[in-house]
Coordinates of N, CA and C and ligand atoms in Angstrom, one line a residue:
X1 N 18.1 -4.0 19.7 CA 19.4 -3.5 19.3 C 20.5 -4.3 20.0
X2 N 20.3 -4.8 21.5 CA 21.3 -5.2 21.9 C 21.1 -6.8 21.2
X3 N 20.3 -7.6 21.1 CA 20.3 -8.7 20.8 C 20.6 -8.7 19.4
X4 N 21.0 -7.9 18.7 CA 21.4 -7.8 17.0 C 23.0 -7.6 17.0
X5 N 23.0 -6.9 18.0 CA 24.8 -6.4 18.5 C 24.9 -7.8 19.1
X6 N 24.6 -8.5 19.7 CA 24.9 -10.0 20.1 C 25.4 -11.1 19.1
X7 N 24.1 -11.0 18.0 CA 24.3 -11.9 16.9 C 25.2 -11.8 16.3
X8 N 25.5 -10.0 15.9 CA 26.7 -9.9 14.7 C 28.2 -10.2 15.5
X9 N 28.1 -10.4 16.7 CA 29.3 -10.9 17.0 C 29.8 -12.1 17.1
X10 N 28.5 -13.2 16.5 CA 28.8 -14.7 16.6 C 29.0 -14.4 14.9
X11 N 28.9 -13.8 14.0 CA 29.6 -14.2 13.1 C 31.1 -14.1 12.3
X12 N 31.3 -15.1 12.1 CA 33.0 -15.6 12.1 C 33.3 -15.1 10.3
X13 N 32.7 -15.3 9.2 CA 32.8 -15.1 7.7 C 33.1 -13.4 8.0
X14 N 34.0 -13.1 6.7 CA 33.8 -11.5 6.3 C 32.4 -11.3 5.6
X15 N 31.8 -12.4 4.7 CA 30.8 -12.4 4.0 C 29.7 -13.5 4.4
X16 N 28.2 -13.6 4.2 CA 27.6 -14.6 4.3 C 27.8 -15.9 2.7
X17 N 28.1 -17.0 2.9 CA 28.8 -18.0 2.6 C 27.8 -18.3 2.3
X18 N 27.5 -18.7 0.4 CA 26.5 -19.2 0.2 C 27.3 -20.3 -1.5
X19 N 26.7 -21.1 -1.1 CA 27.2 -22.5 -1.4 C 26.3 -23.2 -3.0
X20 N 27.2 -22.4 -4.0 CA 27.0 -22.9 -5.5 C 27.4 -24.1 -5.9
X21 N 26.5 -24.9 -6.6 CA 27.6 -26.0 -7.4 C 27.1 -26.0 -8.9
X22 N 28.0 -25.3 -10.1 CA 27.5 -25.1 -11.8 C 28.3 -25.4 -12.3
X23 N 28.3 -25.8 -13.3 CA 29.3 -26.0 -14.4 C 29.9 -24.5 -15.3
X24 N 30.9 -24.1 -14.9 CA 31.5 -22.9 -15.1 C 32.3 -23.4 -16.6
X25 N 32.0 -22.5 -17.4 CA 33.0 -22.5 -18.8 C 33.2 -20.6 -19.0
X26 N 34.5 -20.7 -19.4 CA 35.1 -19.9 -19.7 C 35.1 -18.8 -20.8
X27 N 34.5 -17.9 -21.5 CA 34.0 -17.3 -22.7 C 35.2 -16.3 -23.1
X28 N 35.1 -15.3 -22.4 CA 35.8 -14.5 -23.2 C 36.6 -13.8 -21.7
X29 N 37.5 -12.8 -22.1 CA 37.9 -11.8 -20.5 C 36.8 -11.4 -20.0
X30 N 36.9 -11.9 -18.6 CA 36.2 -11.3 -17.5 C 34.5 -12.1 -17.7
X31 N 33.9 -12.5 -18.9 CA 32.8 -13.4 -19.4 C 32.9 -15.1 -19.4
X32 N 31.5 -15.4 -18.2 CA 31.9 -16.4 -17.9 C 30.4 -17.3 -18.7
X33 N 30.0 -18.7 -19.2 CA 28.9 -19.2 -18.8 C 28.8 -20.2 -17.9
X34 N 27.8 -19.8 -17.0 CA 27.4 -20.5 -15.7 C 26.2 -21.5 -15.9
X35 N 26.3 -22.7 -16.5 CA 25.2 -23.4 -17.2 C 24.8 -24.0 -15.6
X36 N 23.5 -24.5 -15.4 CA 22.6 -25.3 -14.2 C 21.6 -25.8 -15.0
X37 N 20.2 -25.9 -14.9 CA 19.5 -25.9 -15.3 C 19.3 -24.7 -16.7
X38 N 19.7 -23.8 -16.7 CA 19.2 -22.8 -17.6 C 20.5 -22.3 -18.0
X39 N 21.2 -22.0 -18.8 CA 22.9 -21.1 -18.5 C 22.6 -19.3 -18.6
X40 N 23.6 -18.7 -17.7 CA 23.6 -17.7 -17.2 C 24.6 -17.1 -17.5
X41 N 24.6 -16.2 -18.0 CA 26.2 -15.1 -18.7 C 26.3 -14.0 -17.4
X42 N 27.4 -14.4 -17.1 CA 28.5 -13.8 -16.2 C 29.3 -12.8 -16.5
X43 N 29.3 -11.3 -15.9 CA 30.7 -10.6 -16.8 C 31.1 -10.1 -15.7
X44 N 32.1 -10.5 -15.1 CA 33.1 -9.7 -14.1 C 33.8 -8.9 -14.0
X45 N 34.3 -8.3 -15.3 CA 34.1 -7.0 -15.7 C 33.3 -5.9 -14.8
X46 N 32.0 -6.0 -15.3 CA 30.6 -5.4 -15.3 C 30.5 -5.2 -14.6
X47 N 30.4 -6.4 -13.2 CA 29.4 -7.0 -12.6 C 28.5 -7.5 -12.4
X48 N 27.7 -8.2 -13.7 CA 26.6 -8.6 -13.8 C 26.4 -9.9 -14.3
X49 N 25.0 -10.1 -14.2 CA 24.8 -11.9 -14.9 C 23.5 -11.3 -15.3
X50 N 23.3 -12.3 -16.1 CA 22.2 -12.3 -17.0 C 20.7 -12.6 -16.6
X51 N 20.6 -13.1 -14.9 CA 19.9 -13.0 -14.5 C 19.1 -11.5 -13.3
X52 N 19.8 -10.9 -14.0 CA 19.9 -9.5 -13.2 C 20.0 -9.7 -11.8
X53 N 20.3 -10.1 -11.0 CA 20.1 -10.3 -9.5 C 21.3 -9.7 -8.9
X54 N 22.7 -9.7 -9.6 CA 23.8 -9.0 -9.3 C 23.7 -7.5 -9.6
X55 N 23.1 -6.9 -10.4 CA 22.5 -5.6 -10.4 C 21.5 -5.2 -9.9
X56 N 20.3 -5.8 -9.2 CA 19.7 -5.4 -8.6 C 20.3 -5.2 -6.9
X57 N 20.8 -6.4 -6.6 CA 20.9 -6.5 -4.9 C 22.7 -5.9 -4.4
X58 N 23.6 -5.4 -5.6 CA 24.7 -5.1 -5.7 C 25.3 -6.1 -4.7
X59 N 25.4 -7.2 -4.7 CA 25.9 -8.2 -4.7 C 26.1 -9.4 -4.9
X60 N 27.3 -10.6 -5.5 CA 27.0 -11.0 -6.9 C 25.7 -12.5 -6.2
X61 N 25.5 -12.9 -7.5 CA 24.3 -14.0 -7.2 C 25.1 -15.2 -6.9
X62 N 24.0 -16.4 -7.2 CA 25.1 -17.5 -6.6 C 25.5 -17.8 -8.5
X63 N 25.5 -17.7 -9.1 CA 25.7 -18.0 -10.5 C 27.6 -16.7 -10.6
X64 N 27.3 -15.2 -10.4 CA 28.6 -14.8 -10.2 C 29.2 -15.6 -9.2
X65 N 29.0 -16.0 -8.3 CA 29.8 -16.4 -6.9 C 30.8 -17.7 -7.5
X66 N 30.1 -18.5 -8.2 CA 30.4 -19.8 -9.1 C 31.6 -19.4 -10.2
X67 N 31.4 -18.2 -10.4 CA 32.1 -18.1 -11.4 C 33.5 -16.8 -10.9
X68 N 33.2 -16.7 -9.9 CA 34.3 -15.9 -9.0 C 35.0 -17.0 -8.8
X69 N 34.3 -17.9 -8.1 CA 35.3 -19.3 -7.1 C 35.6 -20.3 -8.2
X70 N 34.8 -20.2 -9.8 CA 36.2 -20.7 -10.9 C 37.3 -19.8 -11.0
X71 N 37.3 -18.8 -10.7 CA 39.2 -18.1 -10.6 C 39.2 -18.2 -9.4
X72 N 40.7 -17.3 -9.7 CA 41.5 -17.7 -8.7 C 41.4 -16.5 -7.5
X73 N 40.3 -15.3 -8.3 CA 40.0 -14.4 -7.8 C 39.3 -14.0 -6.1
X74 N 39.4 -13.3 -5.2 CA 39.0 -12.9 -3.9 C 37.8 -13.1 -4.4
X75 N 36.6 -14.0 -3.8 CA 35.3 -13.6 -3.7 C 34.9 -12.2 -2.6
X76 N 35.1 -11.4 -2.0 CA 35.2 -10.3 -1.2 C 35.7 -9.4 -1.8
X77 N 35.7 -9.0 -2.7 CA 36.8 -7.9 -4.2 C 35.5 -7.7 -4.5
X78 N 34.4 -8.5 -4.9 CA 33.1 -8.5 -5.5 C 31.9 -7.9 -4.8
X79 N 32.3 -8.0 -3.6 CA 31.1 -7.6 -2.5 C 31.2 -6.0 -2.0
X80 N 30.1 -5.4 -2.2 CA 30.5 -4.2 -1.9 C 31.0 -4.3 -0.1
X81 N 31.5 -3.3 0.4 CA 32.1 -3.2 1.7 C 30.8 -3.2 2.7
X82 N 29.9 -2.8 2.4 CA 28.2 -2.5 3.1 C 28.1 -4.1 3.3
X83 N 28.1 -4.8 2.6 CA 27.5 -6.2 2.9 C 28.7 -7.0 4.1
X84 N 29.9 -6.4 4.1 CA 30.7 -6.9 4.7 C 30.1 -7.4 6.4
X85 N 30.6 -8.2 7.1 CA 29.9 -8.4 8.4 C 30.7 -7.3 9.3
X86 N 32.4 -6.9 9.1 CA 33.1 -5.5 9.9 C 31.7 -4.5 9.8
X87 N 30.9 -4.4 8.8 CA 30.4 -3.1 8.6 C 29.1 -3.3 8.9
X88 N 28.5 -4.2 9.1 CA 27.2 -4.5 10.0 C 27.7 -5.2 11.5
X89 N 28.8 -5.2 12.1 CA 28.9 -5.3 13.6 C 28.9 -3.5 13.8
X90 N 29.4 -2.9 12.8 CA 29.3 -1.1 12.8 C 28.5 -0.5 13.5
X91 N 27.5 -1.1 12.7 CA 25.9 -0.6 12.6 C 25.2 -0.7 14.5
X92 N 26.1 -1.8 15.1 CA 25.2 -2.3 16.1 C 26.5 -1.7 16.9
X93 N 27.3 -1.0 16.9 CA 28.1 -0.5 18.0 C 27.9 0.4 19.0
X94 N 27.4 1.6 18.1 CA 26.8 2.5 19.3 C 25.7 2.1 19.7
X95 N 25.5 1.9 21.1 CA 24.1 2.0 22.1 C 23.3 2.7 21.6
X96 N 22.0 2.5 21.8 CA 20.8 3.4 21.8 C 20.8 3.3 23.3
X97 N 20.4 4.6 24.5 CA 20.7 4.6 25.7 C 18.9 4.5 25.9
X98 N 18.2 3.8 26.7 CA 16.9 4.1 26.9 C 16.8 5.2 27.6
X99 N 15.5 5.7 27.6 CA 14.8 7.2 27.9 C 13.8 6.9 29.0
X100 N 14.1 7.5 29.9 CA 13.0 7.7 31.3 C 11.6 8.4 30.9
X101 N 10.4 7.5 31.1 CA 9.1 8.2 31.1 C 8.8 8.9 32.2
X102 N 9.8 9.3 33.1 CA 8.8 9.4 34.5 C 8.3 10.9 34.2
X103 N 8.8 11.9 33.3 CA 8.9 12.9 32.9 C 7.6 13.3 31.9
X104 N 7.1 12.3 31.7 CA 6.2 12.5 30.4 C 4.8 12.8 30.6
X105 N 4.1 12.0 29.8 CA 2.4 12.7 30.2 C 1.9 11.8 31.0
X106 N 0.6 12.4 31.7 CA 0.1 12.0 32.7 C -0.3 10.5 32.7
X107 N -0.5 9.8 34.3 CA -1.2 8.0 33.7 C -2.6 8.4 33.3
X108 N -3.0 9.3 33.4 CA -4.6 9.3 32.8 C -4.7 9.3 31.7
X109 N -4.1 9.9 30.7 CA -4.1 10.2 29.2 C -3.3 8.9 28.9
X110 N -2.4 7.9 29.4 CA -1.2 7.2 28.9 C -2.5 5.5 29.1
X111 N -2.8 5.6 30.2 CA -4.1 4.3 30.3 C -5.5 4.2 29.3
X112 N -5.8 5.5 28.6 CA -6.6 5.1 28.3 C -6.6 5.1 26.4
X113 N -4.9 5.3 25.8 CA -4.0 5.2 24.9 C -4.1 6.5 24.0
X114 N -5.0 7.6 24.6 CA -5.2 8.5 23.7 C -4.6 9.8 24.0
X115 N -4.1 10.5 23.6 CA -3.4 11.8 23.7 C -4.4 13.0 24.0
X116 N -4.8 13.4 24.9 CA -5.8 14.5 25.2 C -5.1 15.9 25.4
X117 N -6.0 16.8 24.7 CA -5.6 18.6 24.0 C -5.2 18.7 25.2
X118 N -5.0 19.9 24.9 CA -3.9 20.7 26.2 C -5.4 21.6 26.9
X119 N -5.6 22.1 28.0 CA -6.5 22.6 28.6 C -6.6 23.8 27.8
X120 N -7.6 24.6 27.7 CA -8.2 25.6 26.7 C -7.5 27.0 27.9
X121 N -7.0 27.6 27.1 CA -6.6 29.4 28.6 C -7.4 30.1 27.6
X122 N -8.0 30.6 28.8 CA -8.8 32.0 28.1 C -8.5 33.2 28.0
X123 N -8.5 33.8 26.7 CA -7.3 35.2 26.4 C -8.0 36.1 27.4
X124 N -7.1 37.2 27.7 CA -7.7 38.0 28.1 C -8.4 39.2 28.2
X125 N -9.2 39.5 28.5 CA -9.8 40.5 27.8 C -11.4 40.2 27.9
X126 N -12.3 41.5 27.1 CA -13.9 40.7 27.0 C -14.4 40.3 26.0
X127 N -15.0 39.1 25.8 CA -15.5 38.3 24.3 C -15.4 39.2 23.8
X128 N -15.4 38.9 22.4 CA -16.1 39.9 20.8 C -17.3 39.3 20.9
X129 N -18.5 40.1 21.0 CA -19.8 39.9 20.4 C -19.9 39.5 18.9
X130 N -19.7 40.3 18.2 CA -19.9 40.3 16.7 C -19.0 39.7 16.2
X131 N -19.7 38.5 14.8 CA -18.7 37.9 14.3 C -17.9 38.6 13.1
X132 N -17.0 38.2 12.9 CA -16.5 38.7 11.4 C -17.2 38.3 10.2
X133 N -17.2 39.4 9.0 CA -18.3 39.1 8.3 C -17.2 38.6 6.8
X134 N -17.7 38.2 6.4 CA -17.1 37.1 5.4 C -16.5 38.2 3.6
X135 N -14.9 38.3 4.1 CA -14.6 39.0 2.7 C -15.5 38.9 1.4
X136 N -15.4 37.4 1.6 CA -15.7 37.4 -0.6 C -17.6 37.8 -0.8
X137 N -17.9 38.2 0.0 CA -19.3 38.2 -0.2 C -19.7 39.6 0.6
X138 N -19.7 40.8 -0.3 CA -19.7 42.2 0.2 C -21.4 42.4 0.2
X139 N -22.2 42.6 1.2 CA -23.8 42.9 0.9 C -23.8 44.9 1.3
X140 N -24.4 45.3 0.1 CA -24.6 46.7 0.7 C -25.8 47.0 0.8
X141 N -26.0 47.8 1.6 CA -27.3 48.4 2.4 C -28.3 49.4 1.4
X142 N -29.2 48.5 0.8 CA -30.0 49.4 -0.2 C -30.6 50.8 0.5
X143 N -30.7 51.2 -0.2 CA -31.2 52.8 0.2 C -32.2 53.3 -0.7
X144 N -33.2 53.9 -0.1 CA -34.5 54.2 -1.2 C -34.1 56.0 -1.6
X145 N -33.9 56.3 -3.3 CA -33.8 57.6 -3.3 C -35.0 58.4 -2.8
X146 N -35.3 59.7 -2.3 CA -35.9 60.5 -2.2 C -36.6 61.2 -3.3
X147 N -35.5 61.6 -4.4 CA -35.8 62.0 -5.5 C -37.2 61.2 -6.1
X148 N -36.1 60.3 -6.5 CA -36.6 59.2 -7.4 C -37.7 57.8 -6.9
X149 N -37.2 57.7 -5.8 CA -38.3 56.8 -5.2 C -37.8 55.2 -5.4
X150 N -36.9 55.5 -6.3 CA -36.2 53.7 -6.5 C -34.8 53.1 -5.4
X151 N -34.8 52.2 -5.2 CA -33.6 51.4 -4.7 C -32.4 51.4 -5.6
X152 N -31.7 51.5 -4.3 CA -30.1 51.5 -5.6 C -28.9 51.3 -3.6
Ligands
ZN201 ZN1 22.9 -14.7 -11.7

């Protein structure tokens, strides 16, 4: 934590600075084509390019970025505020305070990496002899009639 609160304080950009070079043409309001290798439809409107990457990661790709820095437009207008670096030096502001073990479980259970039950107390009182007999299976006690001489 502290070494991440370290880093975000060596960074100088509002945004991480990532470095397009396309040939940008101009289509319609707010629709750009961003030709490279392949051409890529831009709509700044929207937010989106045709490579879906500006809708997936909500923030624009380097094909929008190209086509933000052909206007004259804030590239930082485009970026949500989460990506901003103010809002990840945030993140690393409050301390996490570390926690004292001396309080904790014993070195016996902690050396040998396993968590051991808690000692058995014995209720009080004298055993139950007899077990409990099992609801779903009722057995009744045949009986021979007298009369009759049959089981029932
Ligand atoms: Zn793209």
């Amino acid at each position: 934590m502290g070494e991440r609160r370290d880093e975000a304080q060596l960074w100088t950009s509002q945004c991480m600075e990532k470095a397009c070079r396309f040939n940008v043409h101009y289509s319609h309001t707010n629709v750009y084509e961003v030709r490279s290798k392949y051409s890529y439809v831009v709509d700044l409107g929207t937010l989106s390019c045709s490579c879906k990457k500006w809708e997936i990661n909500c923030f624009p790709c380097c094909h929008g970025l190209a086509a933000i820095q052909a206007t004259s437009l804030d590239v930082y207008a485009f970026i949500d505020k989460h990506f901003h670096v103010d809002y990840c030096q945030k993140c690393y502001d409050f301390p996490i305070y570390p926690i004292s073990n001396v309080d904790m479980a014993s070195s016996e259970s902690a050396s040998s990496g396993f968590i051991l039950p808690p000692n058995p107390k014995r209720p009080p009182g004298r055993p139950r002899l007899k077990r409990f007999k099992s609801r779903g299976k009722c057995e009744k006690n045949l009986i021979r009639y007298s009369r009759c001489g049959k089981m029932g």
